[in-house]
Amino acid sequence: MINPDPAKIPSARALALDILAGAKSRGQTVEDLLAGALKKYPSLSRADRGLLLELVQGVKRWEIRLDYVIAHLSHLPLKKLHPLVLLILRIAAYQILFLDRVPNRAAVAEAGRLAKERRLPKAHAGFINAVLRKMAAGERPSLPDPKADPVPALSVATAHPAWLVERWLSRYGLEATPAKLTANNQVPPLFIRVNTLKTDPVRLQARLAAEGVTATPCRFSPGGLQLISFITPPQDLPSFREGRWLFQDEAAQLVSLLLPVAPGQKILEIGAGRGGKTTHLAEKLQNQGLLLALDYHRPRLKELRRNLRRWGATVAQPLRADATQPLPIKKGSLDAVLLDVPCSALGIIRRHPEIKTRLQESDLATFPPRQLAMLEQAAALLRPGGRLLYITCTTEPEENQELIAAFLQNHPEFHLTYEPELLPPPARPFLQPPGFFQSSPEPHQLDGFFAAALVRG
């Protein structure tokens, strides 16, 4: 790749504005746009890369709180502001309110520079300056009073949509809900899973140390490490390029362990994505047997193929198909199915904070019908005695326990299995009778995953 002229590389703040604007106008995720920007500008300094990630994720993590403050300092309703004006205000407000290392005057000056670079009218630039100068001078609105109404108070204080706060208050209560919301705002640890086809955690930990990375064993996953500190971006390390590890939260590493598979078996994975669980299954199969890795999205399949090659997962065969429809697989022919369904993703907000403002309450009703359709199609492919592992990364019972209960009511040939011995001892409390696995940012400091293992009688 030819590096762009350093003089033409945008600043971290300019790139953050581009990404946030692109996510709104093009409907792409900020994670995908961030990855694209870092790939386009590989010579971006470490400091600028860090600031870019901080600004984009920080703005999305605290957007509701930022808008609350901006709205109280603006003489215009936020809906009437030019989209770029509002985004520039959010970027600067995040620096003023949450970043101690950025002087307030620098945040205000850089916001003015962004407005000039985007050729916004002088009136817009003046408005941005006026709002930010008040904020920088310490003019801030009081937060809503929790005694008057806990919903708006928690919504603003923790930057979660009011509908979600109300939903969780009704389920978890006033004492537990604030802790769960607060946990969603913590920057998650950086976990990786070791490729046991090529190495093991002890050898990889030593290899990473030689590459300037401090890593420690995971608390729960025996095949994982936590990256504590590093100089070079981890994805640029030789050990990563050689396919010796990949990024994966501990909870995602643990759920795959609930599907016991053996070399030579025929396995189907639905919702393979970029290959985190696919590669895990390939390891458990020891590259012997058949592993069909199905996904509907072409870009993900492209990345999946690239990751499988890097990993050395020769047993996996990517397949594009809509899993809500009949699949080109003989019924009753499979030993196991791993079904990682599309979901509301409310268990991984801390890792993908844009979920807070991207997901609408009305969207929740759209997931269970699709999940159930995929479960019906997958179940028909299993032989007697075959196993199905149903996985989501959400907290909502309608997509988890209630959906499994509805499926079992119509399929008496299936039953839940409760096998805590499949998990390492520290993780066994996550699996509760009759067989539901659940992890959470609070109190486990893990992503929020749900899993249920079913057996066909």
Coordinates of C-alpha atoms in Angstrom, one line a residue, residues 57-420:
Q57 CA -16.2 5.8 20.6
G58 CA -16.5 8.5 23.3
V59 CA -19.0 10.6 21.4
K60 CA -21.1 7.5 20.7
R61 CA -20.8 6.3 24.3
W62 CA -21.9 9.7 25.7
E63 CA -24.0 11.1 22.9
I64 CA -27.3 11.4 24.9
R65 CA -25.5 13.2 27.7
L66 CA -23.6 15.4 25.3
D67 CA -26.8 16.4 23.5
Y68 CA -28.5 17.2 26.9
V69 CA -25.7 19.7 27.7
I70 CA -25.5 21.2 24.2
A71 CA -29.3 21.6 24.1
H72 CA -29.3 23.6 27.3
L73 CA -26.5 26.0 26.0
S74 CA -28.1 26.4 22.5
H75 CA -30.7 28.9 21.7
L76 CA -31.8 26.6 18.8
P77 CA -33.4 23.2 19.1
L78 CA -30.9 20.4 18.2
K79 CA -33.2 19.2 15.4
K80 CA -32.8 22.5 13.6
L81 CA -29.0 22.5 13.6
H82 CA -27.0 21.6 10.5
P83 CA -25.9 17.9 10.9
L84 CA -22.2 18.9 10.8
V85 CA -22.7 21.7 13.3
L86 CA -24.1 19.2 15.8
L87 CA -21.4 16.6 15.2
I88 CA -18.6 19.3 15.7
L89 CA -20.3 20.4 18.9
R90 CA -20.5 16.7 20.1
I91 CA -16.8 16.1 19.4
A92 CA -15.7 19.3 21.2
A93 CA -18.1 18.8 24.0
Y94 CA -16.8 15.3 24.6
Q95 CA -13.3 16.7 24.9
I96 CA -14.4 19.5 27.3
L97 CA -16.5 17.3 29.5
F98 CA -14.6 14.0 29.5
L99 CA -11.0 14.4 28.5
D100 CA -8.7 16.1 31.0
R101 CA -5.7 15.9 28.8
V102 CA -7.2 18.2 26.1
P103 CA -7.3 21.9 27.2
N104 CA -10.7 23.4 26.8
R105 CA -9.3 26.2 24.6
A106 CA -7.8 23.7 22.3
A107 CA -11.1 21.8 21.9
V108 CA -12.9 25.1 21.1
A109 CA -10.2 26.2 18.6
E110 CA -10.2 22.8 16.9
A111 CA -14.0 22.9 16.5
G112 CA -13.7 26.3 14.8
R113 CA -11.0 24.9 12.5
L114 CA -13.3 22.0 11.6
A115 CA -16.1 24.4 10.8
K116 CA -13.7 26.3 8.5
E117 CA -12.4 23.2 6.8
R118 CA -16.0 22.1 6.1
R119 CA -16.7 25.6 4.7
L120 CA -19.6 26.1 7.0
P121 CA -21.2 29.6 6.9
K122 CA -19.6 32.1 9.4
A123 CA -22.9 32.2 11.3
H124 CA -22.6 28.4 11.9
A125 CA -19.0 28.8 13.0
G126 CA -20.0 31.7 15.3
F127 CA -22.8 29.6 16.8
I128 CA -20.4 26.7 17.5
N129 CA -17.9 29.1 19.2
A130 CA -20.6 30.7 21.3
V131 CA -21.9 27.4 22.6
L132 CA -18.5 25.9 23.3
R133 CA -17.2 29.0 25.0
K134 CA -20.0 28.8 27.5
M135 CA -19.3 25.1 28.1
A136 CA -15.6 25.7 28.5
A137 CA -16.3 28.4 31.0
G138 CA -18.1 25.9 33.2
E139 CA -21.7 26.7 32.2
R140 CA -23.4 23.4 32.5
P141 CA -27.0 22.4 33.2
S142 CA -27.9 20.4 36.3
L143 CA -28.7 16.8 35.6
P144 CA -32.4 15.7 36.0
D145 CA -33.4 14.9 39.5
P146 CA -33.7 11.1 40.1
K147 CA -36.2 11.7 42.9
A148 CA -38.6 13.4 40.5
D149 CA -38.3 10.7 37.9
P150 CA -35.5 8.0 37.7
V151 CA -36.0 7.4 34.0
P152 CA -34.8 10.7 32.5
A153 CA -32.3 11.0 35.4
L154 CA -30.6 7.7 34.6
S155 CA -31.0 8.3 30.8
V156 CA -29.0 11.5 30.9
A157 CA -26.5 10.5 33.6
T158 CA -25.5 7.2 31.9
A159 CA -26.3 8.3 28.3
H160 CA -28.8 5.4 27.6
P161 CA -32.1 5.9 25.7
A162 CA -35.0 6.4 28.0
W163 CA -36.9 3.5 26.6
L164 CA -34.1 1.1 27.6
V165 CA -33.8 2.6 31.1
E166 CA -37.5 2.2 31.6
R167 CA -37.4 -1.4 30.3
W168 CA -34.5 -2.4 32.6
L169 CA -35.9 -0.6 35.6
S170 CA -39.1 -2.7 35.3
R171 CA -36.9 -5.9 35.1
Y172 CA -34.0 -5.3 37.4
G173 CA -35.3 -2.7 39.8
L174 CA -34.0 0.7 41.0
E175 CA -31.0 -0.7 42.9
A176 CA -29.5 -3.0 40.2
T177 CA -30.3 -0.9 37.0
P178 CA -27.8 1.9 37.6
A179 CA -24.9 -0.5 38.0
K180 CA -25.8 -2.3 34.8
L181 CA -26.0 1.1 32.9
T182 CA -22.7 2.3 34.4
A183 CA -21.0 -1.0 33.4
N184 CA -22.0 -0.4 29.8
N185 CA -19.9 2.8 29.8
Q186 CA -16.7 1.2 30.9
V187 CA -14.1 0.8 28.1
P188 CA -13.8 -3.0 27.8
P189 CA -10.6 -4.9 28.3
L190 CA -8.8 -6.2 25.2
F191 CA -9.1 -10.0 25.0
I192 CA -7.7 -12.4 22.4
R193 CA -8.1 -16.1 21.7
V194 CA -5.1 -18.2 21.0
N195 CA -5.0 -20.4 17.9
T196 CA -4.3 -23.9 19.3
L197 CA -3.7 -25.2 15.8
K198 CA -0.5 -23.2 15.9
T199 CA 0.5 -22.5 19.5
D200 CA -0.8 -22.4 23.1
P201 CA -1.4 -19.6 25.6
V202 CA 2.0 -19.9 27.4
R203 CA 4.0 -19.9 24.2
L204 CA 2.0 -17.0 22.7
Q205 CA 2.3 -15.0 25.9
A206 CA 6.1 -15.3 25.5
R207 CA 5.9 -14.4 21.8
L208 CA 3.9 -11.3 22.6
A209 CA 6.3 -10.2 25.2
A210 CA 9.1 -10.4 22.6
E211 CA 6.9 -8.2 20.4
G212 CA 6.5 -5.6 23.1
V213 CA 3.1 -6.6 24.4
T214 CA 2.2 -7.3 28.0
A215 CA -0.4 -10.0 28.2
T216 CA -1.9 -12.0 31.1
P217 CA -4.1 -15.2 31.2
C218 CA -7.8 -14.6 31.1
R219 CA -9.8 -15.1 34.3
F220 CA -12.4 -17.5 32.8
S221 CA -11.3 -18.7 29.3
P222 CA -8.4 -21.2 29.3
G223 CA -7.6 -20.3 25.7
G224 CA -7.5 -16.6 26.0
L225 CA -5.2 -13.8 27.0
Q226 CA -5.8 -10.2 28.0
L227 CA -3.6 -7.5 26.4
I228 CA -2.5 -5.1 29.1
S229 CA -0.1 -2.8 27.2
F230 CA 1.5 -2.6 23.8
I231 CA 3.6 -0.2 21.7
T232 CA 2.7 -1.3 18.2
P233 CA -1.1 -1.7 17.3
P234 CA -1.8 -5.3 18.0
Q235 CA -3.2 -6.0 14.5
D236 CA 0.1 -5.0 13.0
L237 CA 2.1 -7.6 15.0
P238 CA 3.7 -10.5 13.2
S239 CA 2.0 -13.0 15.5
F240 CA -1.4 -11.6 14.4
R241 CA -0.5 -11.7 10.7
E242 CA 0.7 -15.3 11.2
G243 CA -2.8 -16.2 12.5
R244 CA -1.7 -17.1 16.1
W245 CA -4.5 -15.2 17.7
L246 CA -7.6 -13.0 17.1
F247 CA -9.6 -10.5 19.1
Q248 CA -12.5 -12.1 21.0
D249 CA -14.2 -11.3 24.3
E250 CA -13.9 -14.0 27.0
A251 CA -17.7 -14.5 26.9
A252 CA -17.6 -15.3 23.2
Q253 CA -14.8 -17.8 23.8
L254 CA -16.7 -19.5 26.6
V255 CA -20.0 -20.1 24.7
S256 CA -18.4 -22.1 22.0
L257 CA -17.3 -24.6 24.7
L258 CA -20.9 -25.5 25.3
L259 CA -21.0 -27.3 21.9
P260 CA -19.0 -30.6 22.3
V261 CA -17.8 -31.6 18.9
A262 CA -15.2 -34.2 17.9
P263 CA -12.9 -34.6 14.9
G264 CA -14.7 -36.1 11.9
Q265 CA -18.1 -34.7 12.7
K266 CA -20.4 -32.7 10.3
I267 CA -21.0 -29.2 11.8
L268 CA -23.0 -26.2 10.6
E269 CA -22.4 -22.7 11.9
I270 CA -25.1 -20.1 11.1
G271 CA -24.1 -16.5 11.5
A272 CA -20.3 -17.1 11.0
G273 CA -19.6 -13.4 10.7
R274 CA -15.9 -12.7 10.6
G275 CA -15.0 -16.1 11.9
G276 CA -14.4 -15.8 15.7
K277 CA -16.5 -18.9 16.5
T278 CA -15.7 -20.6 13.2
T279 CA -12.0 -20.8 14.0
H280 CA -12.8 -22.1 17.4
L281 CA -14.9 -24.9 16.0
A282 CA -12.1 -25.7 13.5
E283 CA -9.7 -26.1 16.4
K284 CA -12.1 -28.4 18.3
L285 CA -12.5 -30.5 15.1
Q286 CA -8.7 -30.5 14.7
N287 CA -9.4 -29.7 11.0
Q288 CA -11.0 -33.1 10.5
G289 CA -14.6 -33.4 9.3
L290 CA -16.9 -30.9 7.7
L291 CA -17.6 -27.4 9.0
L292 CA -20.0 -25.3 6.9
A293 CA -19.7 -21.6 7.9
L294 CA -22.8 -19.8 6.8
D295 CA -23.5 -16.0 6.6
Y296 CA -25.7 -13.9 4.4
H297 CA -23.5 -10.8 4.2
R298 CA -20.9 -10.7 1.4
P299 CA -18.4 -8.4 3.1
R300 CA -18.4 -10.6 6.2
L301 CA -17.9 -13.7 4.1
K302 CA -15.0 -12.0 2.3
E303 CA -13.4 -11.2 5.7
L304 CA -14.2 -14.7 7.0
R305 CA -12.3 -16.3 4.1
R306 CA -9.3 -14.1 4.8
N307 CA -9.4 -15.0 8.5
L308 CA -9.8 -18.7 7.8
R309 CA -6.7 -18.7 5.6
R310 CA -4.7 -16.8 8.2
W311 CA -5.8 -19.2 10.9
G312 CA -5.1 -22.4 8.9
A313 CA -8.8 -23.6 9.4
T314 CA -8.8 -25.8 6.4
V315 CA -11.9 -27.7 7.5
A316 CA -14.2 -24.7 7.2
Q317 CA -16.2 -24.0 4.1
P318 CA -17.9 -20.6 3.8
L319 CA -21.4 -20.6 2.4
R320 CA -23.7 -17.7 1.6
A321 CA -27.4 -18.3 2.4
D322 CA -30.4 -16.9 4.2
A323 CA -30.8 -19.2 7.2
T324 CA -34.5 -18.3 7.6
Q325 CA -35.2 -20.2 4.4
P326 CA -34.6 -24.0 3.7
L327 CA -30.9 -24.6 3.3
P328 CA -29.1 -26.8 0.7
I329 CA -28.3 -29.4 3.4
K330 CA -29.9 -32.8 3.8
K331 CA -32.3 -33.0 6.8
G332 CA -31.1 -35.1 9.7
S333 CA -27.5 -35.2 8.4
L334 CA -25.6 -33.0 10.8
D335 CA -24.0 -33.8 14.2
A336 CA -24.2 -30.3 15.5
V337 CA -25.3 -26.7 14.7
L338 CA -24.0 -23.5 16.2
L339 CA -26.6 -20.8 15.7
D340 CA -25.4 -17.3 16.3
V341 CA -28.5 -15.3 15.5
P342 CA -28.9 -11.6 14.7
C343 CA -30.1 -9.9 17.8
S344 CA -30.6 -6.5 19.5
A345 CA -27.0 -6.7 20.8
L346 CA -27.9 -5.0 24.1
G347 CA -25.3 -7.2 25.9
I348 CA -22.4 -5.6 24.0
I349 CA -23.1 -1.9 24.4
R350 CA -19.8 -1.3 26.1
R351 CA -18.0 -2.6 23.1
H352 CA -20.3 -1.0 20.5
P353 CA -21.7 2.1 22.1
E354 CA -23.5 3.3 19.0
I355 CA -26.1 0.7 19.7
K356 CA -27.5 3.2 22.2
T357 CA -28.7 5.6 19.6
R358 CA -28.9 3.3 16.5
L359 CA -31.3 0.8 18.1
Q360 CA -34.9 1.9 18.5
E361 CA -37.4 0.3 20.9
S362 CA -39.6 -0.7 17.9
D363 CA -36.7 -2.7 16.5
L364 CA -36.9 -5.2 19.4
A365 CA -40.0 -6.8 17.9
T366 CA -38.3 -7.6 14.6
F367 CA -35.7 -10.0 16.1
P368 CA -37.6 -12.9 17.6
P369 CA -39.5 -13.9 14.4
R370 CA -36.3 -14.1 12.5
Q371 CA -34.5 -15.9 15.3
L372 CA -37.3 -18.5 15.6
A373 CA -37.3 -19.0 11.8
M374 CA -33.6 -19.7 11.8
L375 CA -33.9 -22.0 14.8
E376 CA -36.6 -24.0 13.0
Q377 CA -34.5 -24.4 9.9
A378 CA -31.4 -25.4 11.8
A379 CA -33.2 -27.9 14.0
A380 CA -34.5 -29.9 11.1
L381 CA -30.9 -30.6 9.9
L382 CA -29.8 -32.4 13.0
R383 CA -29.7 -36.2 13.3
P384 CA -31.1 -37.9 16.4
G385 CA -28.7 -37.2 19.3
G386 CA -27.4 -34.1 17.4
R387 CA -26.8 -30.9 19.3
L388 CA -27.8 -27.3 18.7
L389 CA -26.2 -24.3 20.4
Y390 CA -28.3 -21.1 20.3
I391 CA -26.4 -17.9 21.0
T392 CA -27.2 -14.2 21.3
C393 CA -25.4 -11.2 22.6
T394 CA -28.4 -9.5 24.1
T395 CA -30.0 -9.2 27.5
E396 CA -33.7 -9.5 26.5
P397 CA -35.8 -12.5 27.5
E398 CA -37.9 -12.3 24.4
E399 CA -34.8 -13.2 22.3
N400 CA -33.4 -15.6 24.9
Q401 CA -35.2 -17.7 27.5
E402 CA -38.7 -17.0 26.2
L403 CA -37.8 -17.8 22.6
I404 CA -36.2 -21.1 23.6
A405 CA -39.3 -22.0 25.7
A406 CA -41.5 -21.3 22.7
F407 CA -39.4 -23.5 20.4
L408 CA -39.4 -26.4 22.9
Q409 CA -43.1 -26.2 23.4
N410 CA -43.6 -26.9 19.7
H411 CA -40.7 -29.4 19.5
P412 CA -40.9 -32.1 22.2
E413 CA -38.2 -34.0 20.3
F414 CA -35.7 -31.5 21.7
H415 CA -34.6 -30.8 25.3
L416 CA -32.2 -28.5 27.0
T417 CA -29.0 -29.9 28.3
Y418 CA -27.2 -28.7 31.5
E419 CA -23.5 -29.6 31.4
P420 CA -21.5 -27.2 33.5

